[in-house]
Tab-separated table of C-alpha atoms in Angstrom:
chain	number	residue	atom	x	y	z
A	212	MET	CA	114.071	86.080	161.355
A	213	ILE	CA	116.461	84.414	158.930
A	214	GLN	CA	118.454	81.533	160.413
A	215	LEU	CA	122.010	82.195	159.220
A	216	GLY	CA	124.560	79.458	159.861
A	217	LEU	CA	128.267	80.209	159.562
A	218	LEU	CA	130.304	77.031	159.155
A	219	ILE	CA	133.620	77.410	160.991
A	220	THR	CA	135.581	74.986	158.871
A	221	ASN	CA	138.926	73.511	159.798
A	222	ARG	CA	141.763	75.587	158.289
A	223	HIS	CA	139.467	78.561	157.573
A	224	ARG	CA	140.807	82.037	156.898
A	225	LEU	CA	140.321	84.184	159.998
A	226	LEU	CA	139.831	87.361	157.981
A	227	SER	CA	137.020	85.751	155.983
A	228	VAL	CA	135.093	84.812	159.125
A	229	ALA	CA	135.735	88.229	160.676
A	230	ALA	CA	134.430	90.024	157.576
A	231	ILE	CA	131.284	87.890	157.413
A	232	LEU	CA	130.463	88.475	161.079
A	233	ASP	CA	131.219	92.187	160.833
A	234	VAL	CA	128.891	92.715	157.869
A	235	PHE	CA	125.923	90.676	159.087
A	236	GLU	CA	126.229	91.995	162.655
A	237	SER	CA	126.169	95.495	161.158
A	238	VAL	CA	122.977	94.681	159.260
A	239	ASN	CA	121.416	93.515	162.524
A	240	SER	CA	122.532	96.760	164.152
A	241	PHE	CA	120.601	98.756	161.531
A	242	TYR	CA	117.424	96.930	162.591
A	243	GLU	CA	118.266	97.365	166.266
A	244	ARG	CA	118.635	101.134	165.856
A	245	ALA	CA	115.217	101.197	164.215
A	246	ASN	CA	113.801	99.364	167.281
A	247	GLN	CA	113.235	96.229	165.247
A	248	PRO	CA	114.389	92.675	166.018
A	249	HIS	CA	117.573	91.419	164.421
A	250	PHE	CA	116.977	90.230	160.871
A	251	PHE	CA	119.582	87.441	161.010
A	252	GLN	CA	119.861	84.875	163.782
A	253	ILE	CA	123.559	84.064	163.486
A	254	THR	CA	124.710	80.605	164.621
A	255	LEU	CA	128.236	79.276	164.317
A	256	PHE	CA	128.686	75.597	163.479
A	257	SER	CA	131.810	73.473	163.733
A	258	PRO	CA	132.703	69.952	162.567
A	259	ASP	CA	134.067	69.064	166.009
A	260	PRO	CA	133.635	71.760	168.663
A	261	GLU	CA	134.908	71.220	172.175
A	262	PRO	CA	132.145	71.332	174.797
A	263	GLY	CA	131.517	74.900	175.894
A	264	LYS	CA	133.804	76.333	173.227
A	265	PHE	CA	133.178	79.880	172.004
A	266	TYR	CA	134.254	81.705	168.848
A	267	GLY	CA	134.450	85.276	170.053
A	268	ALA	CA	131.055	85.975	171.603
A	269	TYR	CA	129.384	83.034	169.844
A	270	PRO	CA	128.951	79.574	171.356
A	271	MET	CA	129.940	76.875	168.873
A	272	GLN	CA	127.295	74.382	167.833
A	273	SER	CA	128.102	70.930	166.478
A	274	ILE	CA	126.966	69.962	163.006
A	275	ASN	CA	125.909	66.647	164.578
A	276	GLU	CA	123.045	68.464	166.291
A	277	PHE	CA	120.933	69.228	163.241
A	278	ALA	CA	119.291	72.633	163.321
A	279	ARG	CA	117.701	73.693	160.043
A	280	GLN	CA	119.123	76.907	158.608
A	281	ASP	CA	117.820	79.256	155.919
A	282	LEU	CA	121.272	80.307	154.738
A	283	ILE	CA	124.671	78.698	155.339
A	284	LEU	CA	127.928	80.560	154.719
A	285	VAL	CA	131.214	78.780	154.027
A	286	PRO	CA	134.268	81.018	154.576
A	287	ALA	CA	137.469	80.991	152.558
A	288	PHE	CA	140.250	78.588	153.447
A	289	GLY	CA	143.575	79.897	154.702
A	290	ALA	CA	146.770	79.787	152.677
A	291	GLY	CA	148.165	76.351	151.918
A	292	ASP	CA	147.015	73.119	150.324
A	293	VAL	CA	143.342	73.612	149.559
A	294	GLN	CA	142.878	69.892	148.857
A	295	LEU	CA	144.108	69.163	152.372
A	296	SER	CA	141.642	71.743	153.643
A	297	VAL	CA	138.785	69.949	151.879
A	298	LYS	CA	139.908	66.577	153.305
A	299	SER	CA	139.986	67.989	156.828
A	300	ASN	CA	136.319	68.991	156.445
A	301	GLN	CA	134.890	65.771	155.022
A	302	SER	CA	132.550	65.435	157.990
A	303	CYS	CA	130.809	68.660	156.910
A	304	ILE	CA	129.691	67.250	153.563
A	305	PRO	CA	126.664	65.167	154.739
A	306	TRP	CA	125.529	68.125	156.884
A	307	LEU	CA	125.737	70.540	153.941
A	308	TRP	CA	123.753	68.142	151.764
A	309	GLU	CA	121.118	67.628	154.465
A	310	GLN	CA	120.730	71.377	154.948
A	311	TYR	CA	120.493	71.952	151.189
A	312	LYS	CA	117.893	69.212	150.738
A	313	ASN	CA	115.879	70.775	153.562
A	314	GLY	CA	115.725	74.119	151.787
A	315	ALA	CA	118.802	75.954	152.999
A	316	GLU	CA	120.672	78.131	150.536
A	317	LEU	CA	124.460	77.805	150.537
A	318	ALA	CA	127.067	80.487	149.905
A	319	SER	CA	130.832	80.013	149.705
A	320	PHE	CA	133.419	82.751	149.805
A	321	CYS	CA	136.611	82.652	147.740
A	322	THR	CA	138.282	79.212	148.116
A	323	GLY	CA	135.422	77.960	150.277
A	324	ALA	CA	133.970	76.878	146.914
A	325	PHE	CA	136.358	73.912	146.998
A	326	LEU	CA	134.399	72.393	149.881
A	327	LEU	CA	131.096	72.716	148.017
A	328	ALA	CA	132.794	71.279	144.931
A	329	GLY	CA	134.263	68.398	146.916
A	330	ALA	CA	130.774	67.646	148.188
A	331	GLY	CA	129.427	67.510	144.620
A	332	LEU	CA	127.082	70.397	145.357
A	333	LEU	CA	128.449	72.448	142.450
A	334	ASN	CA	128.150	69.726	139.802
A	335	GLY	CA	126.350	71.146	136.785
A	336	LYS	CA	126.180	74.591	138.388
A	337	HIS	CA	127.865	77.931	137.680
A	338	ALA	CA	130.604	78.784	140.168
A	339	THR	CA	133.556	81.065	140.751
A	340	THR	CA	136.412	81.350	143.247
A	341	HIS	CA	139.603	83.337	143.669
A	342	ILE	CA	140.888	84.097	140.167
A	343	ASP	CA	144.243	82.448	140.933
A	344	ALA	CA	142.519	79.269	142.136
A	345	ALA	CA	140.014	79.048	139.272
A	346	GLU	CA	142.081	76.736	137.069
A	347	ALA	CA	142.628	74.328	139.961
A	348	LEU	CA	138.913	74.283	140.779
A	349	ALA	CA	137.978	73.686	137.145
A	350	SER	CA	140.568	70.938	136.585
A	351	ASN	CA	139.818	69.081	139.836
A	352	PHE	CA	136.048	69.352	139.446
A	353	PRO	CA	135.279	69.280	135.695
A	354	ASP	CA	131.525	68.971	136.243
A	355	ILE	CA	131.385	72.579	137.438
A	356	ILE	CA	130.370	75.269	134.941
A	357	MET	CA	133.327	77.503	135.743
A	358	LYS	CA	132.887	81.278	135.574
A	359	SER	CA	136.423	82.338	136.451
A	360	ASN	CA	135.889	86.051	135.815
A	361	ALA	CA	132.652	86.342	137.756
A	362	VAL	CA	132.561	88.218	141.045
A	363	VAL	CA	129.399	86.408	142.209
A	364	THR	CA	127.438	83.426	140.878
A	365	GLU	CA	124.012	82.084	141.782
A	366	ASP	CA	122.650	78.748	140.631
A	367	LYS	CA	119.804	76.730	142.173
A	368	GLY	CA	120.189	78.160	145.640
A	369	ILE	CA	123.986	78.007	145.762
A	370	PHE	CA	126.104	81.156	145.656
A	371	THR	CA	129.859	81.556	145.189
A	372	SER	CA	132.165	84.555	145.184
A	373	GLY	CA	135.489	85.482	143.695
A	374	GLY	CA	138.562	86.149	145.784
A	375	ALA	CA	139.260	88.397	148.761
A	376	THR	CA	137.160	91.598	148.544
A	377	SER	CA	134.726	89.939	146.123
A	378	SER	CA	133.373	88.299	149.270
A	379	PHE	CA	131.858	91.661	150.194
A	380	HIS	CA	129.995	91.720	146.879
A	381	LEU	CA	128.450	88.340	147.634
A	382	MET	CA	127.413	89.564	151.070
A	383	LEU	CA	125.786	92.636	149.498
A	384	TYR	CA	124.058	90.359	146.988
A	385	LEU	CA	122.648	88.246	149.825
A	386	ILE	CA	121.632	91.298	151.858
A	387	GLN	CA	119.736	92.715	148.883
A	388	ARG	CA	118.060	89.361	148.356
A	389	PHE	CA	116.854	89.147	151.957
A	390	CYS	CA	116.671	92.757	153.176
A	391	GLY	CA	116.146	94.886	150.081
A	392	LYS	CA	118.057	97.547	148.193
A	393	ASP	CA	117.967	100.384	150.733
A	394	LEU	CA	119.703	98.388	153.433
A	395	THR	CA	122.185	97.078	150.881
A	396	LEU	CA	123.181	100.626	149.956
A	397	ARG	CA	123.580	101.573	153.606
A	398	THR	CA	125.833	98.553	154.150
A	399	ALA	CA	127.886	99.317	151.043
A	400	LYS	CA	128.444	102.884	152.190
A	401	MET	CA	129.328	101.818	155.707
A	402	PHE	CA	132.044	99.473	154.429
A	403	ALA	CA	133.041	101.698	151.449
A	404	ILE	CA	132.376	98.884	148.979
A	405	ASP	CA	132.576	99.713	145.269
A	406	MET	CA	129.300	98.198	144.047
A	407	ASP	CA	129.940	98.391	140.294
A	408	ARG	CA	132.568	95.641	140.055
A	409	GLU	CA	131.417	93.170	137.416
A	410	GLN	CA	134.475	90.955	137.061
A	411	GLN	CA	137.675	90.029	138.899
A	412	THR	CA	139.956	89.211	135.964
A	413	TYR	CA	142.337	92.099	136.505
A	414	PHE	CA	143.252	90.739	139.961
A	415	GLY	CA	144.642	87.523	138.478
A	416	THR	CA	148.331	86.697	138.362
A	417	PHE	CA	149.858	84.225	135.923
A	418	ALA	CA	151.959	81.921	138.097
A	419	PRO	CA	152.413	78.688	136.118
A	420	PRO	CA	153.775	75.584	137.862
A	421	GLN	CA	157.489	74.860	137.501
A	422	ASN	CA	157.713	71.616	139.484
A	423	HIS	CA	155.602	69.413	137.210
A	424	GLY	CA	158.511	67.050	136.513
A	425	ASP	CA	158.722	67.431	132.721
A	426	GLY	CA	162.220	68.681	131.880
A	427	LEU	CA	161.386	69.374	128.260
A	428	VAL	CA	158.481	71.613	129.252
A	429	ASN	CA	160.711	73.377	131.796
A	430	MET	CA	163.175	74.043	128.973
A	431	ALA	CA	160.423	75.581	126.856
A	432	GLN	CA	159.155	77.653	129.786
A	433	GLN	CA	162.610	79.074	130.445
A	434	LYS	CA	163.042	79.905	126.768
A	435	ILE	CA	159.723	81.754	126.617
A	436	GLU	CA	160.276	83.641	129.888
A	437	LYS	CA	163.756	84.714	128.807
A	438	GLU	CA	162.946	85.833	125.268
A	439	TYR	CA	159.270	86.913	125.287
A	440	GLN	CA	160.296	90.581	124.805
A	441	GLU	CA	161.903	89.913	121.432
A	442	GLY	CA	158.577	89.718	119.638
A	443	SER	CA	159.290	86.298	118.158
A	444	THR	CA	156.561	83.826	117.316
A	445	ILE	CA	156.142	80.727	119.450
A	446	GLU	CA	157.505	78.628	116.577
A	447	VAL	CA	160.776	80.575	116.687
A	448	LEU	CA	160.996	80.431	120.462
A	449	ILE	CA	160.641	76.658	120.716
A	450	GLN	CA	162.474	75.676	117.543
A	451	ASP	CA	165.549	74.544	119.510
A	452	ILE	CA	163.562	72.300	121.854
A	453	PRO	CA	164.541	68.672	121.040
A	454	ALA	CA	161.046	67.450	120.204
A	455	SER	CA	158.444	67.912	117.513
A	456	ARG	CA	156.099	70.893	117.814
A	457	ARG	CA	153.163	68.540	118.234
A	458	ASN	CA	154.904	66.711	121.066
A	459	VAL	CA	155.835	69.979	122.799
A	460	VAL	CA	152.244	71.240	122.601
A	461	ARG	CA	150.868	67.967	123.974
A	462	ARG	CA	153.309	67.819	126.881
A	463	PHE	CA	152.900	71.541	127.625
A	464	LYS	CA	149.129	71.172	127.848
A	465	GLN	CA	149.455	68.102	130.043
A	466	ALA	CA	151.978	69.650	132.449
A	467	ILE	CA	150.666	73.207	132.707
A	468	GLY	CA	147.129	73.222	131.335
A	469	VAL	CA	147.753	75.709	128.512
A	470	THR	CA	149.388	75.547	125.080
A	471	PRO	CA	152.798	77.147	124.402
A	472	ILE	CA	151.204	80.037	122.496
A	473	GLU	CA	148.805	80.699	125.381
A	474	TYR	CA	151.777	80.570	127.750
A	475	LEU	CA	153.620	83.140	125.646
A	476	GLN	CA	150.616	85.474	125.501
A	477	ARG	CA	149.983	85.261	129.237
A	478	THR	CA	153.685	85.800	130.002
A	479	ARG	CA	153.658	88.952	127.865
A	480	ILE	CA	150.415	90.238	129.375
A	481	GLU	CA	151.770	89.629	132.878
A	482	ALA	CA	154.901	91.599	131.962
A	483	ALA	CA	152.723	94.433	130.629
A	484	LYS	CA	150.683	94.478	133.857
A	485	LYS	CA	153.855	94.845	135.926
A	486	LEU	CA	155.129	97.683	133.736
A	487	LEU	CA	151.808	99.499	133.952
A	488	ALA	CA	151.745	99.105	137.730
A	489	GLN	CA	155.401	99.803	138.492
A	490	THR	CA	156.607	102.321	135.872
A	491	ASP	CA	155.498	105.502	134.137
A	492	GLN	CA	156.179	104.117	130.664
A	493	SER	CA	153.627	105.060	128.021
A	494	VAL	CA	151.251	102.380	126.765
A	495	LEU	CA	153.294	102.275	123.546
A	496	GLU	CA	156.511	101.657	125.485
A	497	VAL	CA	154.809	98.991	127.611
A	498	MET	CA	153.583	97.288	124.447
A	499	LEU	CA	157.057	97.191	122.894
A	500	ASN	CA	158.756	96.064	126.117
A	501	SER	CA	156.251	93.239	126.467
A	502	GLY	CA	157.011	91.753	123.059
A	503	TYR	CA	154.155	93.221	120.992
A	504	ASN	CA	154.449	95.431	117.927
A	505	ASP	CA	150.846	96.345	117.113
A	506	LEU	CA	149.092	98.739	119.488
A	507	LYS	CA	145.547	97.863	118.472
A	508	SER	CA	146.207	94.139	118.817
A	509	PHE	CA	147.928	94.690	122.178
A	510	ARG	CA	144.978	96.646	123.563
A	511	GLN	CA	142.541	93.971	122.412
A	512	LEU	CA	144.590	91.124	123.905
A	513	PHE	CA	145.144	93.013	127.146
A	514	LYS	CA	141.439	93.725	127.606
A	515	LYS	CA	140.522	90.143	126.716
A	516	SER	CA	142.940	88.867	129.359
A	517	THR	CA	142.253	91.351	132.162
A	518	GLY	CA	138.802	92.736	131.423
A	519	VAL	CA	140.071	96.330	131.342
A	520	THR	CA	142.140	98.496	128.993
A	521	PRO	CA	145.847	99.192	129.718
A	522	LYS	CA	144.938	102.725	130.850
A	523	GLU	CA	142.196	101.480	133.162
A	524	TYR	CA	144.587	98.922	134.629
A	525	ARG	CA	147.190	101.621	135.310
A	526	ASP	CA	144.565	103.842	136.940
A	527	LYS	CA	143.653	101.014	139.325
A	528	PHE	CA	147.070	99.605	140.174
A	529	ASN	CA	149.919	102.003	139.427
A	530	ILE	CA	151.996	102.163	142.613
A	531	ALA	CA	152.989	105.831	142.265
A	532	ARG	CA	149.370	106.893	141.771
A	533	LEU	CA	148.170	104.803	144.699
A	534	GLU	CA	150.878	106.268	146.942
A	535	SER	CA	149.785	109.779	145.952
A	536	GLY	CA	146.349	108.826	147.257
A	537	GLY	CA	144.415	110.136	144.265
A	538	SER	CA	141.964	107.349	143.511
A	539	TRP	CA	141.760	106.280	147.163
A	540	ASN	CA	140.954	109.804	148.332
A	541	ARG	CA	138.317	110.169	145.631
A	542	ARG	CA	136.631	106.952	146.759
A	543	MET	CA	136.786	107.891	150.431
A	544	SER	CA	135.477	111.428	149.876
A	545	SER	CA	132.487	110.029	148.008
A	546	ALA	CA	131.644	107.519	150.774
A	547	SER	CA	129.413	108.558	153.638
A	548	TYR	CA	128.840	106.483	156.733
A	549	LEU	CA	125.223	106.213	157.737
A	550	ASP	CA	123.797	105.188	161.085
């Protein structure tokens, strides 16, 4: 029996914990129905549990009472300041290190990677997190080998997942590792998980900071966001900014983390994504309304940024198509639930 420890961190996301328990309890139920013992012995750990406290049906165990685990899962943090979430779980860091040194494998889901990073456990290792939190993880922990587009990473016994539903792909990965392919397929079908996702780029949203305190950069941002559709070069767009181009680029990079030309490209791609999702404009019209004038170049840039073509993006996210139920119904009709 595999000793599976679920760390109930302070400020965790309830849905993340619920999903983890649901999946691994379901795996145990498959064994139970086959008159076999549960494969995973699930124990919930807390940094500071109250005596006799339960989490659902599970009694909470303190991390101060060391019990060696084979696999430890770190759920995603809830919305809010992730750095504050890491600080509120500092007491977990020695326990995670002790478990890891004693042979436990560690797996974080979504923004749970920030706790492993804060512990130094991801230094020199490949890692991912929610696509919208990837830049923050990379900038705060530069020793990580960041794989922003990855759905799942594995490196020296430490696993990480991308955001939200990518957590299910990490759970499937772990189930296949411990239980084999057949049970993994049964679990995937039970939860209607699309197993062929290879990247999470198309879920990302470009939401650059505006409150960085540099008025000149704010001026350039406003100029780009107002006039990106006109098809002008970045040199034309920032020519009225009262500073040299070199100074603007330096301050832009310092305040936002990207250059002005990268900012322009990502603003245009974000506009194209919205048009593809919210309108029935042709790809040519979307291209023109996003500030591009070469269809081949637009397709290449769009795929480089999102990992999919404009048509594939529309098929996944167009609101009218989703409301009609086409792709959803196709997925559901192809899924069968197995006992």
